[in-house]
Amino acid sequence: MNLNNKVILITGASTGIGKAMAKLLAKENCSLALIARRGELLDELTGQIKTENPNIKSYVCDVAKPGEVKKVFTEVREHFKKIDIAILNAGVGSKSSAEDYKYENAKNTFDVNVLGIVNCVENLLPDFIKCKDGMIVGVSSLADSRGWQGSGFYCASKAAATILLENLRAELKPFNIKVITVKPGFVETPMTANNKFPMPFLMSAEKAARIIIGGIKKEKRIIQFPLPTVLGSKLMRVVPDSLFEYISIKN
Ligand SMILES: NC(=O)c1ccc[n+]([C@@H]2O[C@H](COP(=O)([O-])OP(=O)(O)OC[C@H]3O[C@@H](n4cnc5c(N)ncnc54)[C@H](OP(=O)(O)O)[C@@H]3O)[C@@H](O)[C@H]2O)c1
């Protein structure tokens, strides 16, 4: 995939991996539509990178709200005339435990991490299908492999996101629409800043962004990293439940 003259939309661009991807993509000859709820952070970022690339615009939008997504995606198309690649990266981390097991916490996690993707895809597909072109990059997680202690809602939401994207990849192949699933291990961002448990092979958001953009250029189906965590998560899928329960990390 050559990124020249492409219009790339990134959700969750105000901090962390999304912000790091925006900074790297600003160096390419492409246009960027940056989306998040905190407009002041988007403005600050846009101010920093606009000197390198003037074709950047930010949009305040909550991906969990269908009306806002519809309005903003329409505005992006009006301004840039098209969307070529949508990087659906917005996500929330959530702690969940038996002592604090709350429907509202689960709902918020699923509203953003799962239905946020569905909201965006609904607004992308009519044009993508009409043009028989387009790319959807969905950010899931290597946490999708098992229900780790303390992160049940998050792991379940990422498992759902992975399956949604897998389904879309097959469903959209006849329309020449590419779907990429991104599964990072631990990345240093505001989401992980307060984690008290060990985070093996923690990497910087900039490194994660470089790996993701490299994978997009290669049009990989699955972009997963770092390798030791990928291998660990594959192993975790096949260990017996009794062993998993023993080694599951308590947040
Ligand atoms: N960090 C890790 O170790 C790790 C590992 C695997 C996967 N991931 C995934 O990577 C993605 C990025 O996470 P991150 O680590 O970079 O965390 P982060 O720094 O907390 O970034 C999350 C981004 O999502 C945005 N966001 C959250 N809720 C939103 C909503 N309702 N509507 C629109 N935007 C929303 C946030 O912006 P606003 O608050 O301004 O809206 C922010 O820009 C997430 O999907 C996360 O699950 C992260």
Short mmCIF file of C-alpha atoms in Angstrom, two decimals, residues 1 84-88 117 121 124-125 128 133-140 161-182 215-216 218-223:
data_model
loop_
_atom_site.label_atom_id
_atom_site.label_comp_id
_atom_site.label_asym_id
_atom_site.label_seq_id
_atom_site.Cartn_x
_atom_site.Cartn_y
_atom_site.Cartn_z
CA MET A 1 0.00 0.00 0.00
CA ASP A 84 -9.04 5.68 1.90
CA ILE A 85 -7.85 4.16 5.16
CA ALA A 86 -9.63 4.17 8.54
CA ILE A 87 -7.49 3.29 11.54
CA LEU A 88 -10.04 2.44 14.24
CA ILE A 117 -15.71 -0.05 15.69
CA VAL A 121 -17.52 0.63 9.93
CA LEU A 124 -17.39 3.60 5.98
CA LEU A 125 -18.92 0.68 4.14
CA PHE A 128 -16.03 1.60 0.27
CA ASP A 133 -11.75 0.08 -2.50
CA GLY A 134 -10.71 1.01 1.04
CA MET A 135 -8.89 -0.28 4.08
CA ILE A 136 -10.09 -0.77 7.66
CA VAL A 137 -7.42 -1.15 10.34
CA GLY A 138 -8.95 -2.19 13.67
CA VAL A 139 -6.90 -2.07 16.86
CA SER A 140 -7.62 -5.07 19.08
CA ALA A 161 -13.24 -6.86 18.33
CA THR A 162 -10.88 -9.52 16.91
CA ILE A 163 -13.79 -11.72 15.81
CA LEU A 164 -15.65 -8.74 14.28
CA LEU A 165 -12.59 -7.82 12.25
CA GLU A 166 -11.97 -11.44 11.21
CA ASN A 167 -15.55 -11.63 9.96
CA LEU A 168 -15.24 -8.32 8.08
CA ARG A 169 -12.00 -9.45 6.42
CA ALA A 170 -13.81 -12.42 4.85
CA GLU A 171 -17.06 -10.55 4.24
CA LEU A 172 -15.39 -7.61 2.47
CA LYS A 173 -12.86 -9.53 0.35
CA PRO A 174 -15.22 -9.72 -2.66
CA PHE A 175 -15.47 -5.91 -2.53
CA ASN A 176 -11.67 -5.46 -2.56
CA ILE A 177 -11.83 -3.87 0.90
CA LYS A 178 -8.89 -4.84 3.07
CA VAL A 179 -9.28 -5.39 6.80
CA ILE A 180 -6.27 -5.47 9.10
CA THR A 181 -6.34 -6.55 12.75
CA VAL A 182 -3.74 -4.96 15.02
CA GLY A 215 2.31 -3.54 8.58
CA ILE A 216 -0.29 -1.32 6.88
CA LYS A 218 2.71 -4.37 3.65
CA GLU A 219 -1.07 -4.95 3.82
CA LYS A 220 -0.65 -7.66 6.46
CA ARG A 221 -3.85 -9.33 7.66
CA ILE A 222 -2.73 -9.36 11.29
CA ILE A 223 -0.16 -7.00 12.76
#
